[in-house]
CSV table of C-alpha atoms in Angstrom, one decimal:
chain,number,residue,atom,x,y,z
A,63,MET,CA,24.2,46.8,139.1
A,64,LEU,CA,27.6,48.2,140.2
A,65,PRO,CA,30.5,49.4,138.1
A,66,SER,CA,32.8,46.7,136.8
A,67,THR,CA,35.6,47.8,139.1
A,68,THR,CA,33.6,47.2,142.2
A,69,LEU,CA,31.9,44.2,143.8
A,70,VAL,CA,29.1,43.8,146.4
A,71,ARG,CA,29.9,42.6,149.9
A,72,TRP,CA,27.2,42.1,152.5
A,73,PHE,CA,27.9,43.0,156.1
A,74,ILE,CA,25.7,42.0,159.0
A,75,ALA,CA,24.9,45.1,161.1
A,76,PRO,CA,22.1,46.4,163.2
A,77,ALA,CA,19.0,47.6,161.4
A,78,PHE,CA,19.3,51.3,160.7
A,79,ILE,CA,18.4,54.0,158.3
A,80,ILE,CA,20.6,56.4,156.4
A,81,GLY,CA,18.9,59.7,156.1
A,82,LEU,CA,19.8,62.7,154.0
A,83,LEU,CA,18.3,66.1,154.4
A,84,LEU,CA,16.8,65.6,151.0
A,85,LEU,CA,16.8,61.9,151.3
A,86,GLY,CA,16.4,59.1,153.9
A,87,PHE,CA,17.6,55.6,154.1
A,88,LEU,CA,15.8,52.8,156.0
A,89,TRP,CA,17.4,49.4,156.6
A,90,ASN,CA,15.2,46.4,157.5
A,91,HIS,CA,15.8,44.6,160.8
A,92,SER,CA,16.2,40.8,160.4
A,93,SER,CA,15.0,38.9,163.4
A,94,ALA,CA,17.2,36.0,162.4
A,95,THR,CA,20.4,37.9,162.5
A,96,SER,CA,19.4,40.8,164.8
A,97,GLY,CA,20.6,43.1,162.0
A,98,ILE,CA,20.5,43.9,158.4
A,99,ARG,CA,22.5,43.5,155.3
A,100,LEU,CA,24.3,46.5,153.9
A,101,ALA,CA,25.2,46.5,150.3
A,102,VAL,CA,28.7,48.0,149.9
A,103,ALA,CA,30.5,48.9,146.7
A,104,TYR,CA,34.3,49.1,147.0
A,105,GLU,CA,37.5,48.6,145.1
A,106,GLN,CA,39.0,45.2,145.5
A,107,GLY,CA,41.4,45.3,148.5
A,108,GLN,CA,39.8,48.5,149.9
A,109,SER,CA,38.1,46.8,152.8
A,110,ASP,CA,38.0,49.9,154.9
A,111,VAL,CA,35.6,51.8,152.6
A,112,PHE,CA,32.8,51.0,154.9
A,113,ARG,CA,33.0,50.4,158.7
A,114,LEU,CA,31.3,47.4,160.2
A,115,VAL,CA,28.9,48.8,162.8
A,116,ASN,CA,27.8,46.8,165.9
A,117,GLY,CA,24.9,47.8,168.1
A,118,PRO,CA,21.4,47.0,169.4
A,119,PRO,CA,18.9,45.7,166.9
A,120,THR,CA,16.6,48.7,166.6
A,121,SER,CA,16.3,49.8,163.5
A,122,SER,CA,16.9,66.0,153.0
A,123,VAL,CA,15.6,69.0,152.3
A,124,HIS,CA,14.9,72.1,150.5
A,125,GLY,CA,15.4,75.3,152.5
A,126,GLY,CA,17.9,76.3,155.1
A,127,MET,CA,19.2,74.9,158.3
A,128,THR,CA,15.9,75.0,160.1
A,129,ASN,CA,14.0,73.0,157.5
A,130,SER,CA,16.9,70.6,157.3
A,131,PHE,CA,16.6,70.1,161.0
A,132,MET,CA,12.9,69.4,160.7
A,133,SER,CA,13.6,66.9,157.9
A,134,ALA,CA,16.2,65.1,160.1
A,135,ALA,CA,13.7,64.9,162.9
A,136,ASN,CA,11.1,63.5,160.6
A,137,LEU,CA,13.5,60.9,159.4
A,138,ILE,CA,14.4,59.9,162.9
A,139,TYR,CA,10.7,59.6,163.8
A,140,LEU,CA,10.2,57.4,160.7
A,141,ALA,CA,13.0,55.2,162.0
A,142,MET,CA,11.3,54.9,165.4
A,143,LEU,CA,8.1,53.8,163.7
A,144,SER,CA,9.9,51.2,161.7
A,145,SER,CA,12.2,50.0,164.5
A,146,ARG,CA,15.4,51.2,162.8
A,147,ILE,CA,18.5,53.1,163.7
A,148,PRO,CA,19.0,56.3,161.7
A,149,ILE,CA,22.4,57.1,160.2
A,150,MET,CA,22.3,60.9,159.7
A,151,PRO,CA,23.9,62.6,156.7
A,152,PRO,CA,25.6,66.0,156.5
A,153,PHE,CA,23.5,69.1,156.2
A,154,SER,CA,23.6,70.9,152.8
A,155,PRO,CA,24.2,74.7,153.1
A,156,GLY,CA,20.9,75.4,151.3
A,157,ASN,CA,20.2,79.1,151.4
A,158,ILE,CA,23.6,80.3,152.5
A,159,GLY,CA,25.4,79.0,149.3
A,160,GLY,CA,26.2,76.1,147.2
A,161,LEU,CA,27.3,72.7,148.4
A,162,SER,CA,30.6,72.7,146.4
A,163,GLU,CA,31.3,76.3,147.4
A,164,ILE,CA,30.7,76.2,151.1
A,165,GLY,CA,30.8,72.5,152.0
A,166,PRO,CA,28.4,70.5,154.1
A,167,ILE,CA,28.3,70.2,157.9
A,168,HIS,CA,28.0,66.9,159.7
A,169,PHE,CA,25.0,66.2,161.9
A,170,GLY,CA,27.0,65.4,165.0
A,171,ASP,CA,29.0,68.6,164.8
A,172,VAL,CA,25.8,70.6,165.2
A,173,TRP,CA,23.7,68.4,167.5
A,174,ASN,CA,24.6,66.6,170.7
A,175,ILE,CA,24.1,63.0,169.7
A,176,PRO,CA,25.3,61.4,173.0
A,177,LEU,CA,22.8,63.5,174.9
A,178,PHE,CA,20.0,62.6,172.5
A,179,ARG,CA,20.8,58.9,172.9
A,180,GLU,CA,20.7,59.3,176.7
A,181,GLN,CA,17.4,61.1,176.7
A,182,THR,CA,15.5,59.0,174.2
A,183,SER,CA,17.3,55.6,174.2
A,184,VAL,CA,17.3,56.0,170.4
A,185,ALA,CA,20.6,55.1,168.7
A,186,LEU,CA,22.0,57.4,166.0
A,187,LEU,CA,24.8,56.9,163.6
A,188,GLU,CA,26.3,59.3,161.0
A,189,TRP,CA,26.9,58.7,157.3
A,190,ARG,CA,30.6,59.5,157.8
A,191,GLU,CA,30.8,56.7,160.3
A,192,VAL,CA,29.5,54.2,157.7
A,193,LYS,CA,31.1,55.3,154.4
A,194,LYS,CA,34.6,56.6,153.8
A,195,MET,CA,34.2,60.1,152.3
A,196,GLY,CA,36.4,60.9,149.2
A,197,ASN,CA,38.5,63.9,148.4
A,198,ALA,CA,40.0,65.5,145.4
A,199,SER,CA,42.9,63.1,145.1
A,200,GLN,CA,40.9,60.0,146.0
A,201,PRO,CA,37.2,60.1,145.2
A,202,ALA,CA,34.8,57.9,147.1
A,203,MET,CA,33.5,54.8,145.4
A,204,MET,CA,30.1,55.1,143.8
A,205,ASP,CA,27.1,53.1,145.1
A,206,ILE,CA,24.0,52.6,143.1
A,207,LEU,CA,20.8,52.5,145.1
A,208,GLY,CA,17.1,51.9,144.5
A,209,CYS,CA,15.1,54.5,146.4
A,210,TRP,CA,11.6,55.9,146.8
A,211,THR,CA,10.6,59.4,145.7
A,212,LEU,CA,8.0,61.3,147.7
A,213,HIS,CA,8.6,64.5,145.7
A,214,ALA,CA,7.5,63.1,142.3
A,215,THR,CA,4.0,62.2,143.5
A,216,ALA,CA,3.6,65.3,145.5
A,217,HIS,CA,4.4,67.7,142.7
A,218,GLY,CA,3.7,65.8,139.5
A,219,ARG,CA,5.2,62.8,137.8
A,220,THR,CA,7.4,65.0,135.6
A,221,ASP,CA,9.2,66.6,138.5
A,222,PRO,CA,12.6,65.1,139.2
A,223,PRO,CA,13.4,63.7,142.7
A,224,HIS,CA,15.2,65.8,145.2
A,225,GLY,CA,18.7,65.3,146.7
A,226,VAL,CA,20.9,65.0,143.7
A,227,ASP,CA,23.6,67.4,144.9
A,228,MET,CA,24.0,65.6,148.3
A,229,PHE,CA,23.9,62.2,146.5
A,230,ASP,CA,26.8,63.4,144.4
A,231,TYR,CA,28.7,64.5,147.5
A,232,LEU,CA,28.2,61.0,149.1
A,233,ALA,CA,29.1,59.2,145.8
A,234,LEU,CA,25.6,57.7,145.5
A,235,ASP,CA,23.7,57.1,142.2
A,236,ALA,CA,20.0,56.6,142.9
A,237,SER,CA,17.1,55.3,140.8
A,238,TYR,CA,13.8,56.5,142.3
A,239,THR,CA,10.3,54.8,142.3
A,240,PRO,CA,7.3,57.0,143.2
A,241,VAL,CA,5.6,56.0,146.5
A,242,PRO,CA,2.0,54.7,146.2
A,243,ASP,CA,-0.9,57.0,146.5
A,244,ARG,CA,-2.0,55.4,149.7
A,245,THR,CA,0.8,57.3,151.5
A,246,ARG,CA,-0.8,60.6,150.7
A,247,LEU,CA,-2.0,63.0,153.5
A,248,GLU,CA,-3.6,65.8,151.5
A,249,ASP,CA,-0.6,67.5,149.9
A,250,HIS,CA,1.8,65.8,152.3
A,251,LYS,CA,2.7,62.2,153.0
A,252,SER,CA,1.7,60.2,156.1
A,253,PHE,CA,4.3,59.0,158.6
A,254,HIS,CA,2.7,55.7,159.0
A,255,GLY,CA,2.0,55.4,155.2
A,256,ILE,CA,5.7,55.8,154.5
A,257,ALA,CA,6.8,53.6,157.4
A,258,THR,CA,4.8,50.7,155.9
A,259,LEU,CA,7.2,50.7,152.9
A,260,GLY,CA,9.8,49.5,155.3
A,261,TYR,CA,8.0,46.3,156.0
A,262,PRO,CA,7.9,43.3,153.6
A,263,ASP,CA,4.2,43.5,152.9
A,264,GLY,CA,4.1,47.2,152.6
A,265,HIS,CA,7.2,47.2,150.3
A,266,ALA,CA,5.7,44.6,148.0
A,267,GLN,CA,2.4,46.5,147.9
A,268,GLY,CA,4.2,49.7,147.2
A,269,LEU,CA,5.8,48.2,144.1
A,270,GLU,CA,2.5,47.0,142.8
A,271,LEU,CA,0.5,50.2,143.4
A,272,GLY,CA,1.9,53.3,141.7
A,273,PRO,CA,0.9,56.9,142.1
A,274,GLN,CA,-2.2,56.3,140.0
A,275,ALA,CA,-4.7,53.7,141.2
A,276,HIS,CA,-3.6,50.2,140.2
A,277,ASP,CA,-0.7,51.5,138.0
A,278,LYS,CA,2.6,49.8,138.5
A,279,PRO,CA,5.2,52.6,139.2
A,280,SER,CA,7.9,53.3,136.8
A,281,PRO,CA,11.3,54.2,138.4
A,282,PHE,CA,13.3,57.2,137.4
A,283,PRO,CA,16.7,56.1,136.0
A,284,SER,CA,19.7,56.9,138.1
A,285,SER,CA,21.3,60.3,137.2
A,286,ARG,CA,24.9,59.1,136.6
A,287,PHE,CA,24.7,55.5,135.2
A,288,GLY,CA,21.1,55.5,134.0
A,289,LYS,CA,20.3,52.4,136.0
A,290,VAL,CA,16.6,51.5,136.6
A,291,ILE,CA,16.2,49.5,139.8
A,292,PRO,CA,13.4,49.0,142.3
A,293,PRO,CA,13.7,50.3,145.9
A,294,ASP,CA,15.8,48.0,148.0
A,295,HIS,CA,14.0,46.5,151.0
A,296,HIS,CA,17.0,46.3,153.3
A,297,LEU,CA,18.2,49.8,152.4
A,298,MET,CA,15.1,52.0,152.2
A,299,CYS,CA,16.0,55.5,151.0
A,300,MET,CA,13.8,58.4,150.1
A,301,ASP,CA,14.5,61.7,148.3
A,302,THR,CA,12.7,64.0,150.7
A,303,VAL,CA,10.9,63.6,154.1
A,304,TYR,CA,10.2,67.3,154.8
A,305,TYR,CA,6.6,67.2,153.7
A,306,VAL,CA,5.6,64.2,156.0
A,307,SER,CA,3.1,64.5,158.8
A,308,GLY,CA,1.0,62.4,161.2
A,309,THR,CA,-2.5,63.8,161.0
A,310,VAL,CA,-2.5,67.2,159.2
A,311,PRO,CA,-0.1,68.9,156.8
A,312,TYR,CA,2.5,71.2,158.3
A,313,GLU,CA,2.0,69.5,161.6
A,314,TRP,CA,5.2,71.0,163.0
A,315,PHE,CA,3.2,74.2,163.7
A,316,GLN,CA,0.9,72.2,166.0
A,317,ASP,CA,1.8,71.6,169.7
A,318,TYR,CA,1.1,67.9,169.2
A,319,SER,CA,3.7,67.4,166.4
A,320,PRO,CA,5.1,63.9,167.0
A,321,ALA,CA,8.4,64.7,165.3
A,322,TRP,CA,9.0,67.6,167.8
A,323,LYS,CA,7.6,65.8,170.9
A,324,PHE,CA,9.6,62.6,170.4
A,325,VAL,CA,12.6,63.8,168.5
A,326,GLY,CA,13.2,67.5,168.0
A,327,ARG,CA,12.9,68.6,171.6
A,328,HIS,CA,15.7,66.2,172.5
A,329,LEU,CA,18.1,67.4,169.8
A,330,LYS,CA,20.3,70.0,171.7
A,331,PHE,CA,23.1,71.9,170.2
A,332,SER,CA,26.6,70.3,170.4
A,333,ASP,CA,29.0,71.5,173.0
A,334,ARG,CA,31.2,73.0,170.3
A,335,VAL,CA,28.4,75.1,168.9
A,336,LEU,CA,27.4,76.3,172.4
A,337,ARG,CA,30.9,77.1,173.3
A,338,VAL,CA,31.4,79.3,170.3
A,339,THR,CA,27.9,80.9,170.8
A,340,GLU,CA,28.5,81.7,174.4
A,341,ALA,CA,31.9,83.2,173.5
A,342,ALA,CA,30.2,85.3,170.9
A,343,LEU,CA,27.7,86.6,173.4
A,344,ARG,CA,30.4,87.4,176.0
A,345,ARG,CA,32.4,89.3,173.3
A,346,LEU,CA,29.3,91.2,172.2
A,347,TRP,CA,28.5,92.2,175.8
A,348,ASN,CA,32.1,92.6,177.0
A,349,LEU,CA,31.8,89.9,179.6
A,350,ARG,CA,34.7,88.0,181.2
A,351,GLU,CA,35.0,84.3,180.4
A,352,ASP,CA,34.0,83.4,183.9
A,353,GLU,CA,30.9,85.8,184.0
A,354,PRO,CA,27.5,84.2,183.4
A,355,ILE,CA,25.5,85.4,180.4
A,356,PRO,CA,22.6,87.6,181.6
A,357,LYS,CA,19.1,86.6,180.8
A,358,PHE,CA,18.1,88.2,177.5
A,359,ILE,CA,15.3,88.5,175.0
A,360,ALA,CA,16.0,87.3,171.4
A,361,VAL,CA,14.1,88.8,168.4
A,362,HIS,CA,13.9,87.1,165.0
A,363,ALA,CA,12.6,89.6,162.4
A,364,ARG,CA,12.5,87.7,159.1
A,365,ARG,CA,11.6,89.9,156.2
A,366,THR,CA,13.6,89.9,152.9
A,367,ASP,CA,12.6,86.5,151.6
A,368,PHE,CA,9.0,86.8,153.0
A,369,LYS,CA,8.1,89.7,150.7
A,370,GLY,CA,6.0,87.4,148.7
A,371,HIS,CA,3.5,87.3,151.6
A,372,CYS,CA,3.0,91.0,151.1
A,373,ASP,CA,1.5,90.7,147.6
A,374,ASP,CA,1.8,94.2,146.0
A,375,ALA,CA,1.7,96.1,149.3
A,376,PRO,CA,4.7,98.2,150.3
A,377,THR,CA,6.9,96.2,152.7
A,378,GLU,CA,6.9,99.1,155.2
A,379,THR,CA,3.1,98.6,155.6
A,380,CYS,CA,3.4,94.8,155.6
A,381,PHE,CA,6.2,94.1,158.1
A,382,PRO,CA,6.2,95.4,161.7
A,383,PRO,CA,8.6,98.3,162.3
A,384,PRO,CA,10.9,98.2,165.3
A,385,SER,CA,8.4,100.3,167.2
A,386,ILE,CA,5.8,97.6,166.9
A,387,ILE,CA,8.3,94.8,167.7
A,388,ALA,CA,9.3,96.8,170.8
A,389,ARG,CA,5.7,96.4,172.1
A,390,TYR,CA,6.0,92.6,171.9
A,391,VAL,CA,9.4,92.8,173.6
A,392,ASP,CA,7.9,94.8,176.4
A,393,GLN,CA,5.0,92.2,176.7
A,394,VAL,CA,7.5,89.3,176.9
A,395,ARG,CA,9.6,91.2,179.4
A,396,LYS,CA,6.6,91.9,181.7
A,397,GLN,CA,5.6,88.3,181.6
A,398,LEU,CA,9.1,87.2,182.6
A,399,ILE,CA,9.4,89.7,185.4
A,400,ASP,CA,5.9,88.8,186.8
A,401,ARG,CA,6.6,85.1,187.0
A,402,SER,CA,9.0,83.1,189.1
A,403,PRO,CA,12.5,82.9,187.5
A,404,HIS,CA,13.2,79.6,185.9
A,405,ASN,CA,16.1,78.8,183.5
A,406,THR,CA,17.6,75.4,182.9
A,407,SER,CA,20.8,76.7,181.2
A,408,ALA,CA,23.7,76.8,183.7
A,409,SER,CA,25.5,79.3,181.4
A,410,VAL,CA,22.8,81.9,181.6
A,411,SER,CA,22.4,84.1,184.6
A,412,THR,CA,19.1,84.1,186.5
A,413,SER,CA,19.6,87.7,187.7
A,414,GLY,CA,18.6,90.9,186.0
A,415,THR,CA,15.4,92.3,184.4
A,416,TYR,CA,15.9,91.2,180.8
A,417,GLU,CA,17.3,94.5,179.7
A,418,LYS,CA,19.4,93.0,176.9
A,419,VAL,CA,17.6,92.5,173.6
A,420,LEU,CA,19.4,90.6,170.8
A,421,ILE,CA,17.9,91.0,167.4
A,422,MET,CA,18.5,88.8,164.3
A,423,SER,CA,17.1,89.9,160.9
A,424,ASP,CA,17.7,89.7,157.2
A,425,GLU,CA,16.5,93.3,156.8
A,426,THR,CA,18.7,95.4,154.5
A,427,ASP,CA,17.1,98.8,155.0
A,428,SER,CA,19.5,101.0,157.0
A,429,LYS,CA,16.6,103.0,158.5
A,430,PHE,CA,15.5,99.8,160.2
A,431,TRP,CA,18.9,99.2,161.7
A,432,ASP,CA,19.2,102.8,162.8
A,433,GLU,CA,16.0,102.5,164.8
A,434,VAL,CA,17.2,99.2,166.2
A,435,ARG,CA,20.4,100.7,167.5
A,436,GLY,CA,18.5,103.7,168.7
A,437,ARG,CA,16.6,101.4,171.0
A,438,GLY,CA,19.7,100.0,172.5
A,439,TRP,CA,19.2,96.6,171.1
A,440,TRP,CA,22.1,94.4,170.2
A,441,THR,CA,23.1,92.6,167.0
A,442,PHE,CA,26.1,90.6,165.8
A,443,GLY,CA,26.3,92.6,162.6
A,444,TRP,CA,26.3,89.7,160.2
A,445,GLU,CA,24.1,91.8,157.9
A,446,ARG,CA,26.7,94.6,157.8
A,447,ASN,CA,29.7,92.3,157.8
A,448,GLU,CA,30.9,94.2,160.9
A,449,TRP,CA,31.9,91.0,162.5
A,450,SER,CA,33.3,88.6,160.0
A,451,PRO,CA,32.9,84.9,160.6
A,452,LEU,CA,36.6,84.7,160.0
A,453,GLU,CA,37.1,85.8,163.6
A,454,LEU,CA,35.5,82.5,164.6
A,455,GLU,CA,37.7,80.4,162.4
A,456,MET,CA,40.0,79.5,165.2
A,457,GLU,CA,37.1,77.6,166.7
A,458,ARG,CA,36.6,75.5,163.6
A,459,VAL,CA,38.4,72.5,165.0
A,460,THR,CA,38.0,72.1,168.8
A,461,SER,CA,38.2,68.3,169.0
A,462,GLU,CA,41.1,66.0,168.3
A,463,GLU,CA,38.7,63.3,167.3
A,464,GLU,CA,39.2,62.1,163.7
A,465,ILE,CA,36.9,59.9,161.5
A,466,TRP,CA,38.5,58.1,158.6
A,467,GLY,CA,41.6,60.3,159.1
A,468,HIS,CA,39.8,63.6,158.7
A,469,ARG,CA,39.5,66.2,161.4
A,470,ARG,CA,35.9,67.4,162.2
A,471,ILE,CA,35.7,70.8,160.7
A,472,ILE,CA,32.8,73.3,160.6
A,473,PRO,CA,33.2,75.4,157.5
A,474,LYS,CA,33.5,79.1,158.5
A,475,ARG,CA,30.5,80.3,156.4
A,476,TRP,CA,28.2,78.2,158.6
A,477,TRP,CA,28.9,80.0,161.8
A,478,PRO,CA,26.5,83.0,161.5
A,479,THR,CA,23.6,80.5,160.9
A,480,LEU,CA,24.6,78.3,163.8
A,481,VAL,CA,25.3,81.1,166.2
A,482,ASP,CA,22.0,82.8,165.5
A,483,ALA,CA,20.0,79.6,166.1
A,484,ALA,CA,21.9,78.7,169.2
A,485,CYS,CA,21.6,82.2,170.6
A,486,GLN,CA,17.8,82.0,170.2
A,487,SER,CA,17.8,78.7,172.1
A,488,LEU,CA,19.7,80.3,175.0
A,489,ALA,CA,17.2,83.2,175.4
A,490,THR,CA,14.6,83.3,178.2
A,491,GLY,CA,12.3,85.5,176.1
A,492,PHE,CA,11.6,85.4,172.4
A,493,VAL,CA,9.8,87.5,169.8
A,494,GLY,CA,9.5,85.8,166.4
A,495,SER,CA,8.1,86.2,162.9
A,496,GLU,CA,4.8,84.6,161.7
A,497,TYR,CA,5.2,81.7,159.2
A,498,SER,CA,8.9,81.3,160.0
A,499,THR,CA,10.0,77.8,160.9
A,500,MET,CA,13.1,79.3,162.5
A,501,SER,CA,10.9,81.3,164.9
A,502,LEU,CA,8.8,78.2,165.4
A,503,LEU,CA,11.7,76.1,166.7
A,504,ALA,CA,13.2,79.0,168.7
A,505,ILE,CA,10.0,79.7,170.6
A,506,ARG,CA,9.6,75.9,171.3
A,507,ARG,CA,13.2,75.7,172.6
A,508,VAL,CA,12.8,78.9,174.7
A,509,ARG,CA,9.6,77.6,176.3
A,510,GLU,CA,10.6,73.9,176.8
A,511,TRP,CA,14.3,74.1,177.4
A,512,ASN,CA,14.5,77.3,179.4
A,513,GLY,CA,11.0,77.7,180.9
A,514,GLY,CA,10.8,81.0,179.0
A,515,VAL,CA,8.2,83.1,177.3
A,516,GLY,CA,7.7,83.7,173.6
A,517,VAL,CA,5.3,85.4,171.2
A,518,ILE,CA,5.0,85.6,167.4
A,519,VAL,CA,4.5,88.9,165.6
A,520,PRO,CA,2.0,88.8,162.7
A,521,PHE,CA,2.4,90.6,159.4
A,522,GLY,CA,0.6,91.0,156.1
A,523,PRO,CA,-0.4,93.4,153.4
A,524,GLY,CA,-1.3,96.8,154.8
A,525,MET,CA,-1.3,95.5,158.4
A,526,TYR,CA,1.0,98.3,159.6
A,527,LEU,CA,-0.2,101.1,157.4
A,528,GLY,CA,0.5,104.3,159.3
A,529,ALA,CA,2.2,102.5,162.2
A,530,GLN,CA,5.2,104.7,162.1
A,531,ALA,CA,3.1,107.9,162.0
A,532,VAL,CA,0.9,106.7,165.0
A,533,GLU,CA,4.1,105.8,166.9
A,534,ALA,CA,5.6,109.2,166.2
A,535,ASN,CA,2.5,111.1,167.4
A,536,SER,CA,2.3,109.1,170.6
A,537,SER,CA,6.0,109.7,171.5
């Protein structure tokens, strides 16, 4: 099953899962050993390729950073359902560029894993803590895995599984078997249905029942070596866990979403991301390092890649202009002023009247930004390259910690995405965009982390027809 230059060694370790943004791994917990067996391919004599992990016996995705976060939370929740410990993979850059061009970012560099463990008692590991990553001069050893594909049965048997680029980065060659039809939840998959595949009975039944009733599933050959192997029971991996829900599809948009309630709400930004974000805000507002950040309202106006929701209508009549967004900002500001101040973030001042408004948008129309600046709102200027991420490059390495001899580095092109998301989470008021998962998470964080107020601005074909003219006549 493995290349001739490698051999298989089994280590005894706690039950855990390896998860990728576009793929997830689940390891079975053995009651006899209080752990699992991890298949490891390595060059003879290279005994440090994988690190032996000791711990308690508990046990990726298309789109940008936000959807990757949701996939990771889904994966952790699946691990909780199957009594496993998740080992989290790097994030792929997704919509900000190619993996080989920009580079991945490790889960623990973005999210505060120690705090998550403390708040939930759920253990987490990272892929870089398990497998030694390769480099140009010394590529990582290739592992061949048998995995499940959720994507093939959701989008048709001819569609290939997801996650090939991240698999290549991690030196993994996977053969995929379609999950059984019983895991289906309308056009999604069910958390509990997928979790059953991690148990002996469910695993055996999944191999007997294919995507069509009573058909035995046929695996996709691995992309590199063309191997066809069934999903491993001890190492359960999946190509995508984004479209997985508990009771209804797109459950993240419901306030009862279990992945948010039990996982996502406890995943706070890492100290390094917050340190850079707070420094960015102080620089933007000319604050001294010892000055608290004033309470502010964040606006997320997603537009450019949402034009498909406008059908054939002009975008200026589909998306809300700044004048309409300003009404929602005023609404949020009034609610904040009328209620008792409450903010859990020590770095954000509790004084002031929420005068500062920080807007983040992918809009490219200069007229939009002219009106934004005319209203006195603030922006980092990513969209105009006025503030290059190179200016944050000195913050790329803020820890002396090394893993497998490599310093923990956040690639510079990631910073605008990270700073925008973290800024939204520091706000006390938030105005977001309909259908946007980034706005969805931001409004949840503002409400639950900061005790703040948030609203979502709707949009659609012809919804703001004449809005500018009406606003001009009333001014």
